[in-house]
Amino acid sequence: MRRLQYFHLVTYAISMLFLIPALFIFVIYKQLQVYRITMHKHLFTALLLNALTCIIFKSFIILEQLDLPSDRGDTVLEENGIGCKVLCVITKYTRMTTYMWMFCEGFYLHEVEETVIRRVTMFMRTSATFTLPQNAGVKMLALFHTRAGRFVTARHDLNKQSETQRRRRTVRSG
């Protein structure tokens, strides 16, 4: 049991060791001052505070309980004083905030994914609605046609085609 608690302390310390530079980077660079990164900063802060409170709780409460013989009744845990209760509540609170920020990150990713899927579906519907049978082949080729390493959309090719037709009309009429 004792080795497991020391293992927990070491893993929380390693976690803190990596979270501090990550938060520092997020705060320093102005390019990272966006909503999505703000959520990451809050999650990392919650993880950092959770690790800190767990280290304090395990060091002062759990390890003290394991160090003393079972016949002595004067440990912080057995006294169950106000300090022990407050530390336990803070530890549970920081764990809950970590879960809450994980939920917020997941919800945000879900919304971003849903928006992308909605836009793609909308594009497919509108392009299928306005596609005449004789233009279907041209539009499909235009979607997959590459020019200079870039994908050219059907709208770009159709605009180019209409511009060419306008030039031909002006040459014929003039």
Short mmCIF file of C-alpha atoms in Angstrom, two decimals:
data_model
loop_
_atom_site.label_atom_id
_atom_site.label_comp_id
_atom_site.label_asym_id
_atom_site.label_seq_id
_atom_site.Cartn_x
_atom_site.Cartn_y
_atom_site.Cartn_z
CA MET A 1 0.00 0.00 0.00
CA ARG A 2 2.84 2.31 0.87
CA ARG A 3 4.60 1.74 -2.46
CA LEU A 4 1.37 2.49 -4.30
CA GLN A 5 1.01 5.83 -2.51
CA TYR A 6 4.60 6.76 -3.35
CA PHE A 7 3.93 5.78 -6.96
CA HIS A 8 0.92 8.11 -6.97
CA LEU A 9 3.01 10.94 -5.55
CA VAL A 10 5.70 10.48 -8.21
CA THR A 11 3.20 10.35 -11.07
CA TYR A 12 1.44 13.49 -9.82
CA ALA A 13 4.82 15.24 -9.55
CA ILE A 14 5.74 14.23 -13.12
CA SER A 15 2.35 15.46 -14.29
CA MET A 16 2.97 18.82 -12.62
CA LEU A 17 6.45 18.94 -14.13
CA PHE A 18 4.96 18.75 -17.65
CA LEU A 19 1.89 20.92 -17.01
CA ILE A 20 3.81 23.97 -15.78
CA PRO A 21 5.79 24.52 -19.03
CA ALA A 22 2.66 23.84 -21.11
CA LEU A 23 0.73 26.52 -19.21
CA PHE A 24 3.71 28.86 -19.48
CA ILE A 25 3.76 28.44 -23.27
CA PHE A 26 0.01 29.01 -23.51
CA VAL A 27 0.26 32.23 -21.52
CA ILE A 28 3.38 33.68 -23.20
CA TYR A 29 2.48 33.36 -26.90
CA LYS A 30 -0.15 35.84 -28.09
CA GLN A 31 -1.07 33.64 -31.07
CA LEU A 32 -2.44 31.09 -28.62
CA GLN A 33 -4.93 33.52 -27.06
CA VAL A 34 -8.00 31.95 -28.68
CA TYR A 35 -11.13 30.33 -27.24
CA ARG A 36 -10.06 26.74 -27.90
CA ILE A 37 -6.67 27.26 -26.25
CA THR A 38 -8.34 29.04 -23.33
CA MET A 39 -10.26 25.84 -22.68
CA HIS A 40 -6.97 23.90 -22.78
CA LYS A 41 -5.46 26.37 -20.30
CA HIS A 42 -8.38 25.89 -17.93
CA LEU A 43 -8.13 22.11 -18.23
CA PHE A 44 -4.37 22.20 -17.61
CA THR A 45 -4.86 24.51 -14.63
CA ALA A 46 -7.46 22.13 -13.20
CA LEU A 47 -5.11 19.18 -13.73
CA LEU A 48 -2.26 21.10 -12.07
CA LEU A 49 -4.37 22.04 -9.04
CA ASN A 50 -5.69 18.48 -8.80
CA ALA A 51 -2.15 17.09 -8.81
CA LEU A 52 -1.06 19.63 -6.20
CA THR A 53 -3.95 18.94 -3.83
CA CYS A 54 -3.58 15.18 -4.26
CA ILE A 55 0.13 15.40 -3.39
CA ILE A 56 -0.66 17.45 -0.28
CA PHE A 57 -3.54 15.15 0.73
CA LYS A 58 -1.54 11.95 0.25
CA SER A 59 1.58 13.37 1.93
CA PHE A 60 -0.06 14.80 5.02
CA ILE A 61 -3.06 12.51 5.50
CA ILE A 62 -2.62 9.11 3.85
CA LEU A 63 1.13 8.59 4.34
CA GLU A 64 0.93 9.77 7.94
CA GLN A 65 -1.79 7.19 8.56
CA LEU A 66 0.38 4.45 7.02
CA ASP A 67 3.52 5.49 8.94
CA LEU A 68 2.08 5.30 12.44
CA PRO A 69 1.24 2.05 14.17
CA SER A 70 -2.44 1.13 14.29
CA ASP A 71 -2.72 1.40 18.10
CA ARG A 72 -2.02 5.17 18.15
CA GLY A 73 -5.11 7.27 17.53
CA ASP A 74 -3.63 10.70 17.04
CA THR A 75 -3.28 10.88 13.26
CA VAL A 76 -4.87 13.68 11.25
CA LEU A 77 -7.21 11.21 9.58
CA GLU A 78 -8.42 9.69 12.83
CA GLU A 79 -8.85 13.08 14.49
CA ASN A 80 -10.89 14.17 11.45
CA GLY A 81 -10.36 17.82 12.20
CA ILE A 82 -11.39 20.81 10.14
CA GLY A 83 -8.09 20.82 8.23
CA CYS A 84 -8.57 17.23 7.13
CA LYS A 85 -12.13 17.91 6.02
CA VAL A 86 -11.21 21.07 4.10
CA LEU A 87 -8.30 19.34 2.37
CA CYS A 88 -10.54 16.42 1.41
CA VAL A 89 -13.21 18.76 0.03
CA ILE A 90 -10.63 20.75 -1.96
CA THR A 91 -9.16 17.54 -3.37
CA LYS A 92 -12.59 16.31 -4.47
CA TYR A 93 -13.47 19.75 -5.87
CA THR A 94 -10.32 19.95 -8.00
CA ARG A 95 -11.00 16.46 -9.32
CA MET A 96 -14.55 17.50 -10.26
CA THR A 97 -13.30 20.64 -12.02
CA THR A 98 -10.91 18.49 -14.03
CA TYR A 99 -13.81 16.30 -15.16
CA MET A 100 -15.90 19.37 -15.93
CA TRP A 101 -13.20 20.84 -18.19
CA MET A 102 -12.76 17.47 -19.88
CA PHE A 103 -16.49 17.50 -20.59
CA CYS A 104 -16.27 21.07 -21.95
CA GLU A 105 -13.40 20.07 -24.28
CA GLY A 106 -15.35 17.05 -25.50
CA PHE A 107 -18.49 19.09 -26.03
CA TYR A 108 -16.56 21.74 -27.95
CA LEU A 109 -14.97 19.08 -30.19
CA HIS A 110 -18.40 17.56 -30.76
CA GLU A 111 -19.81 20.94 -31.80
CA VAL A 112 -16.89 21.60 -34.17
CA GLU A 113 -17.27 18.17 -35.74
CA GLU A 114 -21.03 18.58 -36.08
CA THR A 115 -20.59 21.98 -37.73
CA VAL A 116 -18.13 20.56 -40.27
CA ILE A 117 -20.42 17.65 -41.05
CA ARG A 118 -23.39 20.02 -41.38
CA ARG A 119 -21.46 22.22 -43.83
CA VAL A 120 -20.33 19.27 -45.93
CA THR A 121 -23.86 17.88 -46.00
CA MET A 122 -25.25 21.30 -46.96
CA PHE A 123 -22.69 21.59 -49.78
CA MET A 124 -23.55 18.13 -51.07
CA ARG A 125 -27.28 18.94 -50.99
CA THR A 126 -26.94 22.28 -52.76
CA SER A 127 -24.55 20.96 -55.39
CA ALA A 128 -26.86 17.98 -56.00
CA THR A 129 -29.92 20.27 -56.19
CA PHE A 130 -28.49 22.66 -58.76
CA THR A 131 -26.75 20.03 -60.86
CA LEU A 132 -28.39 19.36 -64.17
CA PRO A 133 -27.91 15.88 -65.62
CA GLN A 134 -25.73 17.19 -68.47
CA ASN A 135 -23.46 19.11 -66.03
CA ALA A 136 -23.06 16.27 -63.52
CA GLY A 137 -20.00 14.84 -65.22
CA VAL A 138 -18.37 18.26 -65.56
CA LYS A 139 -18.93 19.05 -61.89
CA MET A 140 -17.58 15.69 -60.72
CA LEU A 141 -14.45 16.14 -62.84
CA ALA A 142 -14.05 19.70 -61.57
CA LEU A 143 -14.22 18.56 -57.95
CA PHE A 144 -11.32 16.15 -58.41
CA HIS A 145 -9.32 18.16 -60.94
CA THR A 146 -6.10 19.64 -59.60
CA ARG A 147 -4.32 22.63 -60.99
CA ALA A 148 -0.98 23.82 -59.59
CA GLY A 149 -1.27 21.46 -56.62
CA ARG A 150 -4.62 22.89 -55.44
CA PHE A 151 -8.05 21.38 -55.63
CA VAL A 152 -10.32 23.40 -57.90
CA THR A 153 -13.96 23.45 -56.95
CA ALA A 154 -16.84 23.13 -59.37
CA ARG A 155 -17.85 26.75 -58.79
CA HIS A 156 -14.37 27.94 -59.81
CA ASP A 157 -14.46 25.91 -63.03
CA LEU A 158 -17.99 27.03 -63.86
CA ASN A 159 -17.07 30.68 -63.27
CA LYS A 160 -14.08 30.23 -65.54
CA GLN A 161 -16.29 28.53 -68.16
CA SER A 162 -18.86 31.35 -68.08
CA GLU A 163 -16.05 33.91 -68.38
CA THR A 164 -14.75 32.09 -71.48
CA GLN A 165 -18.26 32.03 -72.96
CA ARG A 166 -18.58 35.80 -72.38
CA ARG A 167 -15.30 36.40 -74.20
CA ARG A 168 -16.47 34.29 -77.15
CA ARG A 169 -19.74 36.25 -77.31
CA THR A 170 -17.89 39.57 -77.33
CA VAL A 171 -15.54 38.37 -80.06
CA ARG A 172 -18.50 37.13 -82.17
CA SER A 173 -20.55 40.28 -81.68
CA GLY A 174 -17.66 42.67 -82.16
#
